[in-house]
Short mmCIF file of N, CA and C and ligand atoms in Angstrom, two decimals:
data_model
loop_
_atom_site.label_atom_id
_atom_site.label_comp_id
_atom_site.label_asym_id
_atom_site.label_seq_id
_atom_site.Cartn_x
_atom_site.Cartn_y
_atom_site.Cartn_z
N UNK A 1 18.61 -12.16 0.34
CA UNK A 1 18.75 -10.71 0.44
C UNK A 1 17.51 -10.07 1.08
N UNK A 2 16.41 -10.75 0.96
CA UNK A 2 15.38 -9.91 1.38
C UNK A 2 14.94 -10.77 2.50
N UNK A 3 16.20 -10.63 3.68
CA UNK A 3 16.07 -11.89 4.96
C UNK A 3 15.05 -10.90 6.09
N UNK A 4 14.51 -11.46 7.10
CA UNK A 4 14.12 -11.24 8.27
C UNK A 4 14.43 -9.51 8.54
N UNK A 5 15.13 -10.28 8.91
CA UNK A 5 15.97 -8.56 9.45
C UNK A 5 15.72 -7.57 8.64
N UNK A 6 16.38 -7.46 7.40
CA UNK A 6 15.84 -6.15 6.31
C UNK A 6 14.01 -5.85 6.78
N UNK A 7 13.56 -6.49 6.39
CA UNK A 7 12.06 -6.36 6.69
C UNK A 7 11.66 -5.70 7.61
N UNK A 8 12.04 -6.42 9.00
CA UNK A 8 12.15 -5.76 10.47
C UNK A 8 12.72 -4.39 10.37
N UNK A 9 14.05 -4.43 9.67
CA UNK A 9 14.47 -2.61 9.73
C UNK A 9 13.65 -1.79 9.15
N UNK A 10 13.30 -2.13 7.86
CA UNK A 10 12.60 -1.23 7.15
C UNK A 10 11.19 -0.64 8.15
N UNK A 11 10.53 -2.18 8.26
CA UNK A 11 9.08 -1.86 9.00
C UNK A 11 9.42 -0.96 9.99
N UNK A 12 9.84 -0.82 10.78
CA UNK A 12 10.88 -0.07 12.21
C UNK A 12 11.02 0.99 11.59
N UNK A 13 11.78 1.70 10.63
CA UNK A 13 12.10 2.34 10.43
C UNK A 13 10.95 3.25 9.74
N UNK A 14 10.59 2.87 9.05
CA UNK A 14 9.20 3.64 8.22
C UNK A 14 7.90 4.08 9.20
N UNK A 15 8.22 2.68 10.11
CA UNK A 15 6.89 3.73 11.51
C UNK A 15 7.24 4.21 12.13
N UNK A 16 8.57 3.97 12.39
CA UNK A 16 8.96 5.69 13.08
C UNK A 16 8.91 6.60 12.67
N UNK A 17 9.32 6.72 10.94
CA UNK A 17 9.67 8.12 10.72
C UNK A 17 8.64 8.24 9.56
N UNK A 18 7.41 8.06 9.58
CA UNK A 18 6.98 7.50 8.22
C UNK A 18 6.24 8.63 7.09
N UNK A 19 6.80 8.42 5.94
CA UNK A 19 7.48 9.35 5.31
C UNK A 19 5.79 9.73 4.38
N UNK A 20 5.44 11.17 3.80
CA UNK A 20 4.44 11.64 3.35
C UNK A 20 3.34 11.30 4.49
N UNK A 21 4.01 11.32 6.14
CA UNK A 21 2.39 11.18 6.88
C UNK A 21 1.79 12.37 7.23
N UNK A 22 0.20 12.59 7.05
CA UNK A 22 -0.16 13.97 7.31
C UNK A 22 -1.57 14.58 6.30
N UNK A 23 -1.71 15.52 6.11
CA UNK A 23 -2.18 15.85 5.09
C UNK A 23 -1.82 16.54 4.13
N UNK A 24 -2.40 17.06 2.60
CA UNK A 24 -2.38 17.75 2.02
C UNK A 24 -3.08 18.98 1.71
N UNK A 25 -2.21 20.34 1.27
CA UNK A 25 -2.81 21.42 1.21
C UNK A 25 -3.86 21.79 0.24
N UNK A 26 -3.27 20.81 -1.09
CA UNK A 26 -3.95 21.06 -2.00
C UNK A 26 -4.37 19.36 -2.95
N UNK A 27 -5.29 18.71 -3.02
CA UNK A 27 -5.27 17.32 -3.24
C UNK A 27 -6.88 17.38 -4.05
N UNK A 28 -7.02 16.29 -4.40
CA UNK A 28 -7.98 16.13 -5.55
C UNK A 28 -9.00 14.90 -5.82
N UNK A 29 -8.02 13.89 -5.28
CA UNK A 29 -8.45 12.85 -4.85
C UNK A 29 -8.25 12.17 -3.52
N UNK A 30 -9.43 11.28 -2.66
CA UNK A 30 -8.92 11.02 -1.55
C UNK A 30 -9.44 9.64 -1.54
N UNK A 31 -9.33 8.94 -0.09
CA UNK A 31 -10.06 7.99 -0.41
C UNK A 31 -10.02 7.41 1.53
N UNK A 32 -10.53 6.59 2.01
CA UNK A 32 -10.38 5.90 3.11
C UNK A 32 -10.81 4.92 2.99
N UNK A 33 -9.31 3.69 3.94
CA UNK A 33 -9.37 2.20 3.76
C UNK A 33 -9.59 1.64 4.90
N UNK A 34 -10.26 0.71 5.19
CA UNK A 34 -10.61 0.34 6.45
C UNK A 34 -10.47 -1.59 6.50
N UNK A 35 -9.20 -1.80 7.15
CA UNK A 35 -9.62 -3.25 7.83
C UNK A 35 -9.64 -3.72 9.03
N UNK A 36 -11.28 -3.95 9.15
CA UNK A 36 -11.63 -4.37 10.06
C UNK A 36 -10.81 -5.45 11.00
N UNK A 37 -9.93 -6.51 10.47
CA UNK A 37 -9.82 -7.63 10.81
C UNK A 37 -8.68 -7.29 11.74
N UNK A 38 -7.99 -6.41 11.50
CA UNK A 38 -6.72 -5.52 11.97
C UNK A 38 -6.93 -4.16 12.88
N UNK A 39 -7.77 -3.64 12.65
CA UNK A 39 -8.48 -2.18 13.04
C UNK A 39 -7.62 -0.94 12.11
N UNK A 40 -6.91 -1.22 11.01
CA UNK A 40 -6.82 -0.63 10.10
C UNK A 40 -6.74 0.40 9.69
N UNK A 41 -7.20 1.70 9.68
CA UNK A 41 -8.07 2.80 8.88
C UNK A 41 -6.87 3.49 8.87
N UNK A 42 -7.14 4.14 7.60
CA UNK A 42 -6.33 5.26 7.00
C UNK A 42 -6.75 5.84 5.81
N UNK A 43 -6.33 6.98 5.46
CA UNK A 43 -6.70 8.18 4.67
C UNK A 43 -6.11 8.33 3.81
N UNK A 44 -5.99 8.26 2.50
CA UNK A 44 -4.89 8.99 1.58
C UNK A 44 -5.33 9.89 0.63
N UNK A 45 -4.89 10.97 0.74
CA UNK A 45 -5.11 12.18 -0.28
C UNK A 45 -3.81 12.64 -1.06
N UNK A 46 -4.46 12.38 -2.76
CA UNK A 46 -3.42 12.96 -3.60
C UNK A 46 -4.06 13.97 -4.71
N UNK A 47 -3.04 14.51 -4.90
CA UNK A 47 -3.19 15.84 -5.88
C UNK A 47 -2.69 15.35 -7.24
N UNK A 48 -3.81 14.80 -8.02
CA UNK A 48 -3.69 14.58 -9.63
C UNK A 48 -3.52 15.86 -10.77
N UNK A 49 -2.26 16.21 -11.18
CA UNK A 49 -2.10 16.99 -11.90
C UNK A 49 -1.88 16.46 -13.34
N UNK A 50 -2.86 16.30 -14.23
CA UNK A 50 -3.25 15.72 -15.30
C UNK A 50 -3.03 14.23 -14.99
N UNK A 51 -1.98 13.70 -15.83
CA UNK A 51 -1.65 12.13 -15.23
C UNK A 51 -0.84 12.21 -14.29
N UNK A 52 -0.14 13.01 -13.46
CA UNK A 52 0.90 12.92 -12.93
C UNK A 52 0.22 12.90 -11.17
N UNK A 53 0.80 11.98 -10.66
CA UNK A 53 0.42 12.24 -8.72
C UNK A 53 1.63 13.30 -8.54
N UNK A 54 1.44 14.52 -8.31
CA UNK A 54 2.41 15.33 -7.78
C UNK A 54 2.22 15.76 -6.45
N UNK A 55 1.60 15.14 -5.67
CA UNK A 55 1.57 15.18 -3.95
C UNK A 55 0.59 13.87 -3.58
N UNK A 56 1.66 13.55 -2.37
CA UNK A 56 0.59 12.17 -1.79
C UNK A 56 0.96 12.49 -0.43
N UNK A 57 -0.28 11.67 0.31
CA UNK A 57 -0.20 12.22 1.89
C UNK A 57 -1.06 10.91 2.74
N UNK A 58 -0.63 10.49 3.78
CA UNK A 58 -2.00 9.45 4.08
C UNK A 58 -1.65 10.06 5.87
N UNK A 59 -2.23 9.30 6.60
CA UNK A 59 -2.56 9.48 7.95
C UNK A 59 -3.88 8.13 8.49
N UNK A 60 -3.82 8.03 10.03
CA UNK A 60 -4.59 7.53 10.33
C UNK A 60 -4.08 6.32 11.10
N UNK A 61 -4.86 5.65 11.35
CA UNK A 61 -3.94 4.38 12.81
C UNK A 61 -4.27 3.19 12.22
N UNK A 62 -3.13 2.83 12.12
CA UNK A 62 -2.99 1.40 11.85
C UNK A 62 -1.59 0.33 12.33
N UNK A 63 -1.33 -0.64 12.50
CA UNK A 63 0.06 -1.47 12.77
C UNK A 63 0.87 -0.81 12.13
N UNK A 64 1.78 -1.12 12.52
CA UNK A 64 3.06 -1.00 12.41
C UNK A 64 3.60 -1.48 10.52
N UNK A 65 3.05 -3.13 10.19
CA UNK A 65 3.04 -3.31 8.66
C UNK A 65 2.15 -2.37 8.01
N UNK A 66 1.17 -1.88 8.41
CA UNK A 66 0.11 -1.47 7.68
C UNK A 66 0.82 0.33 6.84
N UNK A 67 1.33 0.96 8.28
CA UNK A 67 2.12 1.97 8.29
C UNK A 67 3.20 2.55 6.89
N UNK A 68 4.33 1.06 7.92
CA UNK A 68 5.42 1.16 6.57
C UNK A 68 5.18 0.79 5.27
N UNK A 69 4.21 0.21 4.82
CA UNK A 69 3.16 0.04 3.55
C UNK A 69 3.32 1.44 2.85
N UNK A 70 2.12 1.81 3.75
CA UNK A 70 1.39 3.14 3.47
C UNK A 70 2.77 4.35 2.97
N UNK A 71 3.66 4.08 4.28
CA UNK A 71 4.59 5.36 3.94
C UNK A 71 5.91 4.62 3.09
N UNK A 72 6.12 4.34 2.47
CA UNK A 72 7.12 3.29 1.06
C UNK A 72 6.29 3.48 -0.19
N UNK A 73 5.01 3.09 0.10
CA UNK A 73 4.05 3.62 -1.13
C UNK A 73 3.77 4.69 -1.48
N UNK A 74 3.52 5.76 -0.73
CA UNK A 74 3.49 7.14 -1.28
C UNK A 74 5.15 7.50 -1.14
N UNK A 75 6.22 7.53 -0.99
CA UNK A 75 7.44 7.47 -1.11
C UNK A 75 7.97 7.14 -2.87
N UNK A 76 7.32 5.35 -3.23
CA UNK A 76 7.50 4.96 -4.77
C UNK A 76 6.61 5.89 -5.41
N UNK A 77 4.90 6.43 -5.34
CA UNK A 77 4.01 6.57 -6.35
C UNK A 77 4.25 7.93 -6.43
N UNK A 78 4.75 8.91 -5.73
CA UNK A 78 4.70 10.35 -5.68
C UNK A 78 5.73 10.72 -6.47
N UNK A 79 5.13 11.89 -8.01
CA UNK A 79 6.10 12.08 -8.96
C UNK A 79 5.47 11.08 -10.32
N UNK A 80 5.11 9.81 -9.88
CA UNK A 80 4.84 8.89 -11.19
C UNK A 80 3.68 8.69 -11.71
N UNK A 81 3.05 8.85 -13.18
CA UNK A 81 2.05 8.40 -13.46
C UNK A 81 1.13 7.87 -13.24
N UNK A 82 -0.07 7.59 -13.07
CA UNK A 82 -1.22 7.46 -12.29
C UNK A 82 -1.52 5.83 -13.28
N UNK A 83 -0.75 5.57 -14.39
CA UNK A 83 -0.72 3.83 -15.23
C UNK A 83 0.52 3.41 -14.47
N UNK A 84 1.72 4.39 -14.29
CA UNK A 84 2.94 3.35 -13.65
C UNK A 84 2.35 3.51 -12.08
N UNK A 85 1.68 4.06 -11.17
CA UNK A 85 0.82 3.47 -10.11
C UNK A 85 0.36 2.48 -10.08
N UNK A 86 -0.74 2.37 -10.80
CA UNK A 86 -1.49 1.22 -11.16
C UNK A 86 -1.24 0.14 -10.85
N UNK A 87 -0.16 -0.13 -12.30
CA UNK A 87 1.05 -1.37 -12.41
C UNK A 87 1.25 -2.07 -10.97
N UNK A 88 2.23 -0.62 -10.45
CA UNK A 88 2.57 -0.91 -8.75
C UNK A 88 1.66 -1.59 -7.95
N UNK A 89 0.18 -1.00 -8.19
CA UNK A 89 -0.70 -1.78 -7.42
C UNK A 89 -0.76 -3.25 -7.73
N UNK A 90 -0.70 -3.54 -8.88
CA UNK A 90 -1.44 -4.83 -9.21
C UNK A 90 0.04 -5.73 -8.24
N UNK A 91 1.14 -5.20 -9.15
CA UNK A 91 1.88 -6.00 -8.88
C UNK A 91 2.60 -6.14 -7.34
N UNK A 92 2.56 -5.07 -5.95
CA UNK A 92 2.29 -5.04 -4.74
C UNK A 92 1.18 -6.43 -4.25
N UNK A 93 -0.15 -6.24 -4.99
CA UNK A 93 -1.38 -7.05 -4.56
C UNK A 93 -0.34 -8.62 -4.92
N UNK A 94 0.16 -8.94 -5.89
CA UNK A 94 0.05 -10.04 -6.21
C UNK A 94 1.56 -10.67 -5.24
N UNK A 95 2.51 -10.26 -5.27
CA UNK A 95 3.86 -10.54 -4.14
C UNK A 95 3.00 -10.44 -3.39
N UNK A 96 1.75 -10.06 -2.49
CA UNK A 96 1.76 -9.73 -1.06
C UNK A 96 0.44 -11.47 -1.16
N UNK A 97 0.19 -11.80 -1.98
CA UNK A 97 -0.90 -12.72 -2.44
C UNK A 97 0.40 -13.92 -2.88
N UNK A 98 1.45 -13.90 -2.73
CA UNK A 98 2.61 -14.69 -3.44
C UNK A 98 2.48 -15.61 -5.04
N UNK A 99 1.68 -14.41 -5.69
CA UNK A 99 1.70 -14.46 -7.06
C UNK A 99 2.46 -13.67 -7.99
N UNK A 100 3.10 -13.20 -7.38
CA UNK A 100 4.64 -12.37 -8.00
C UNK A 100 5.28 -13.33 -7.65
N UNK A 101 7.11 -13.76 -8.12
CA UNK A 101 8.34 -14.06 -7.92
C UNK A 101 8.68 -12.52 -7.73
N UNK A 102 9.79 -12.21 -6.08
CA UNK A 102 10.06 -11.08 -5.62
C UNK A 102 11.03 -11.18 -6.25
N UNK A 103 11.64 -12.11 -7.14
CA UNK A 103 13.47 -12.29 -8.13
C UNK A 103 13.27 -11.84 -9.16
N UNK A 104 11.66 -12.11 -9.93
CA UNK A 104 11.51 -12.36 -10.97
C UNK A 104 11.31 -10.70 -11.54
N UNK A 105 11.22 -10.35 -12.71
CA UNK A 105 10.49 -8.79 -13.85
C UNK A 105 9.48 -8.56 -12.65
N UNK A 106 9.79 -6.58 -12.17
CA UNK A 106 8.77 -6.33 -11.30
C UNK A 106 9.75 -5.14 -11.35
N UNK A 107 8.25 -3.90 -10.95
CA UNK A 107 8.70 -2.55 -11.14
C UNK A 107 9.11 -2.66 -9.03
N UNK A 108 9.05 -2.88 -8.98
CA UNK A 108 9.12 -3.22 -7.06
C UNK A 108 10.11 -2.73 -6.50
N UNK A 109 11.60 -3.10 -7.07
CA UNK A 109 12.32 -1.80 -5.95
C UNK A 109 12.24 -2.66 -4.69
N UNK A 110 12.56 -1.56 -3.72
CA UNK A 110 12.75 -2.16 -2.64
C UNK A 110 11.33 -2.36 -2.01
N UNK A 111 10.76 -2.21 -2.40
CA UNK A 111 9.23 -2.55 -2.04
C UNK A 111 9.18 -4.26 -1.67
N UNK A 112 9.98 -5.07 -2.15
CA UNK A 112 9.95 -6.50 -2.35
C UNK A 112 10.39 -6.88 -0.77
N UNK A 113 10.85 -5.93 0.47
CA UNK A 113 10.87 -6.31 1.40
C UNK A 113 9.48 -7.02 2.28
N UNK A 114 8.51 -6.15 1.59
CA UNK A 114 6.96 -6.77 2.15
C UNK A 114 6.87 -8.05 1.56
N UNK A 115 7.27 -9.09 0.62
CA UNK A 115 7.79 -10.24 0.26
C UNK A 115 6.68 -11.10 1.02
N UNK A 116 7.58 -11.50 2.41
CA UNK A 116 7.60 -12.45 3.28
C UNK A 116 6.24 -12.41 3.77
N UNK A 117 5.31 -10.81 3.64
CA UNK A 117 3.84 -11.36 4.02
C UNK A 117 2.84 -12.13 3.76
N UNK A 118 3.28 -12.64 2.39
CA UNK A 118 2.63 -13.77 1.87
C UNK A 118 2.76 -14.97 2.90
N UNK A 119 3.55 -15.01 3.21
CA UNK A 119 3.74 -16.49 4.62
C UNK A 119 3.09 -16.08 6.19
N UNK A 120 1.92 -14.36 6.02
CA UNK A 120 1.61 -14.41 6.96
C UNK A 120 0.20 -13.96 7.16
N UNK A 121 -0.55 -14.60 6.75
CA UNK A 121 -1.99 -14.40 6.08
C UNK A 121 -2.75 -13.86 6.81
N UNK A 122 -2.41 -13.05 8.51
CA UNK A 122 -2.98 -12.32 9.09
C UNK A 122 -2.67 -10.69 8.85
N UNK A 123 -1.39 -10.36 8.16
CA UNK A 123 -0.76 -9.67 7.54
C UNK A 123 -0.98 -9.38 6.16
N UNK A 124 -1.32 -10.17 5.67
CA UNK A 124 -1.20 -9.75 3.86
C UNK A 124 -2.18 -8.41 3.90
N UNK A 125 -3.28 -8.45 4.22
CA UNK A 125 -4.02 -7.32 4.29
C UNK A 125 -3.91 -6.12 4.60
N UNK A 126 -3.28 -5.92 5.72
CA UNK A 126 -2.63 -4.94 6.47
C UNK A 126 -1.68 -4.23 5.28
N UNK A 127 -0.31 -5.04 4.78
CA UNK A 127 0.29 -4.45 3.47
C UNK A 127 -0.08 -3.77 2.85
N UNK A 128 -1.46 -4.49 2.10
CA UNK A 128 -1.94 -4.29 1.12
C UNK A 128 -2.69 -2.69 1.03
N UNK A 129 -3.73 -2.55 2.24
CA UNK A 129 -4.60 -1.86 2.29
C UNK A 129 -4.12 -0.65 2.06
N UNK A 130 -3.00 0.04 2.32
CA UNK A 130 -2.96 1.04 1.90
C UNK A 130 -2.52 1.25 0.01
N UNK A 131 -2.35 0.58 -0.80
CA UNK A 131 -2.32 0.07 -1.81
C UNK A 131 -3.53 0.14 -2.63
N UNK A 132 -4.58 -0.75 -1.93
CA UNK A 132 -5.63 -0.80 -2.18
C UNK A 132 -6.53 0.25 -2.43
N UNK A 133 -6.56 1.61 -1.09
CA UNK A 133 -6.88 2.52 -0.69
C UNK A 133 -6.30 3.68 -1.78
N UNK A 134 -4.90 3.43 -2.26
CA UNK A 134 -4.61 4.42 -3.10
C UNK A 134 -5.24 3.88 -5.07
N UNK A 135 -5.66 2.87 -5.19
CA UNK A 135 -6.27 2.43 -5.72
C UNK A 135 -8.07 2.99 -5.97
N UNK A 136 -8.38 3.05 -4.98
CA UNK A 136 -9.76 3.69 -4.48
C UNK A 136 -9.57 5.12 -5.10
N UNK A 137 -8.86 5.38 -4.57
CA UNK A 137 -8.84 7.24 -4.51
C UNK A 137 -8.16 7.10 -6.05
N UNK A 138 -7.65 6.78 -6.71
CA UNK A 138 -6.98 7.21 -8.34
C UNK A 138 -8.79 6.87 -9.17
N UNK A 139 -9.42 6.19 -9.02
CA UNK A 139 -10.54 5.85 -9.28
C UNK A 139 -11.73 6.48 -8.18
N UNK A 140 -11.39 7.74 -8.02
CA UNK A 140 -12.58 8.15 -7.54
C UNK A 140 -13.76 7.51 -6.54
N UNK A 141 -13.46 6.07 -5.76
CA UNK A 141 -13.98 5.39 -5.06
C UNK A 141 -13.70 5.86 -3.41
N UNK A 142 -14.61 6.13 -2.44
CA UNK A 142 -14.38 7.27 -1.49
C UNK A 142 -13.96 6.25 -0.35
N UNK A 143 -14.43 5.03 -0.07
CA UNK A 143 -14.16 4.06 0.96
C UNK A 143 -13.99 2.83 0.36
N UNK A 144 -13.39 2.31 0.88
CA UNK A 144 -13.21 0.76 0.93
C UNK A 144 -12.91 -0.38 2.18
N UNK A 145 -12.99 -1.27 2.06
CA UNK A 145 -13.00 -2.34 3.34
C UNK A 145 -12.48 -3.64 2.95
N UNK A 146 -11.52 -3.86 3.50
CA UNK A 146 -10.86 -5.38 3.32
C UNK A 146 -11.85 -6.58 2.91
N UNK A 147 -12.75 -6.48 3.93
CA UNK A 147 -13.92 -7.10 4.53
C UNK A 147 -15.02 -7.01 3.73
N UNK A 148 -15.17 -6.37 2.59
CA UNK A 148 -16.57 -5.95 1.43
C UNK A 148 -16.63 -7.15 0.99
N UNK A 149 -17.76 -7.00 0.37
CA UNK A 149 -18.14 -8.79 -0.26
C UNK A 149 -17.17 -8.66 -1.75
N UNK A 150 -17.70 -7.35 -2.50
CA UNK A 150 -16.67 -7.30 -4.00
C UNK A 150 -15.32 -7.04 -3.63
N UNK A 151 -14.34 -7.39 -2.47
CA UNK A 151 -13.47 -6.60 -2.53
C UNK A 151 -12.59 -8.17 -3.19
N UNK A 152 -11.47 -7.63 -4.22
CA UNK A 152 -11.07 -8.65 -4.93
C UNK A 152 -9.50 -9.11 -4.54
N UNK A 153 -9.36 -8.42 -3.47
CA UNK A 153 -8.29 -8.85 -1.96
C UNK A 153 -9.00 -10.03 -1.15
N UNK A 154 -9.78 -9.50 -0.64
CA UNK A 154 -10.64 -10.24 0.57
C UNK A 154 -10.77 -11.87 -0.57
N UNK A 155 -11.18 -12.07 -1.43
CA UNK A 155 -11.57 -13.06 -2.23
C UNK A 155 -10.41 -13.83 -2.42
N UNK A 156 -9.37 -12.99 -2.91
CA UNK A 156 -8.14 -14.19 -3.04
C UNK A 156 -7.60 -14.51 -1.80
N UNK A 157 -7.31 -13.66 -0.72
CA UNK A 157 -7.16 -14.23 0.48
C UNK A 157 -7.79 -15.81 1.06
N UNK A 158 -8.87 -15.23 1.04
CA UNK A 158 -9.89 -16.67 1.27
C UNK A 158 -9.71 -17.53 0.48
N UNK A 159 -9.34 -17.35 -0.86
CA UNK A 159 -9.53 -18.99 -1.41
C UNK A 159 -7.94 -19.12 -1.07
N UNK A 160 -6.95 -18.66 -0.61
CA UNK A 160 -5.88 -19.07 -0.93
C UNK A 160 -5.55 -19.76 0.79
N UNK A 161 -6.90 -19.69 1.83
CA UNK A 161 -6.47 -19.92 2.43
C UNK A 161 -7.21 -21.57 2.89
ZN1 ZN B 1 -2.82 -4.13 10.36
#
């Protein structure tokens, strides 16, 4: 179910039209993600209203995976708790690291189309980073880089490769 093609549509489809791109009027937290290895960069600003993300927004140039990431993710996290975010993150990081089962218990949704980047280790990052980046910004962290020595992406990548 989660063949070639789905993937391809989605990715296609989300950078064309890709959904929360831009900024925000009113936001609280931001953050910018940068991978180098890809040329990467992007922005995401959200508006934390107590626990709740009630506006998300990103922008900035990156591939085409990196994109439909970015815009599927603020699509799932916008509206939800800033712990059921979280979750999302860990468990995004770990399918995209192929330490999730995409069959198996997972808040994921159709998110499980990014799946197959685990089989493409020039890619996993790209996925990820905007993930990562919204990670940064819920924690008040202003930049981040694929490429950092603490970054705890960059680390499993490498040993897994
Ligand atoms: Zn990329």
């Amino acid at each position: 179910m989660h063949s070639k093609s789905l993937y391809q549509e989605v990715i296609l489809d989300h950078n064309r039209k890709p959904r929360n791109y831009g900024t925000l009027e009113h936001s609280n937290h931001h953050a910018v993600g940068h991978n180098p290895l890809c040329g990467d960069r992007l922005e995401i600003a959200l508006n934390l209203d107590g626990q709740n993300i009630d506006g998300i927004a990103f922008h900035g140039e990156s591939c085409a995976i990196c994109k439909a990431s970015a815009s599927m993710m603020t699509s799932v996290v916008k509206g939800k708790t800033r712990s059921d975010a979280e979750i999302l993150i860990q468990e995004f990081r770990d399918m995209a690291l192929g330490k999730l089962d995409p069959s198996g218990e997972h808040h994921l949704g159709r998110l499980t189309v990014f799946a197959g980047v685990r089989d493409l280790p020039t890619r996993v990052k790209c996925a990820i980073l905007p993930w990562h980046t919204l990670h940064a910004a819920l924690n008040s962290v202003n930049s981040i880089s694929t490429e950092a020595a603490d970054d705890p992406v960059h680390a499993s990548v490498d040993s897994a490769s």
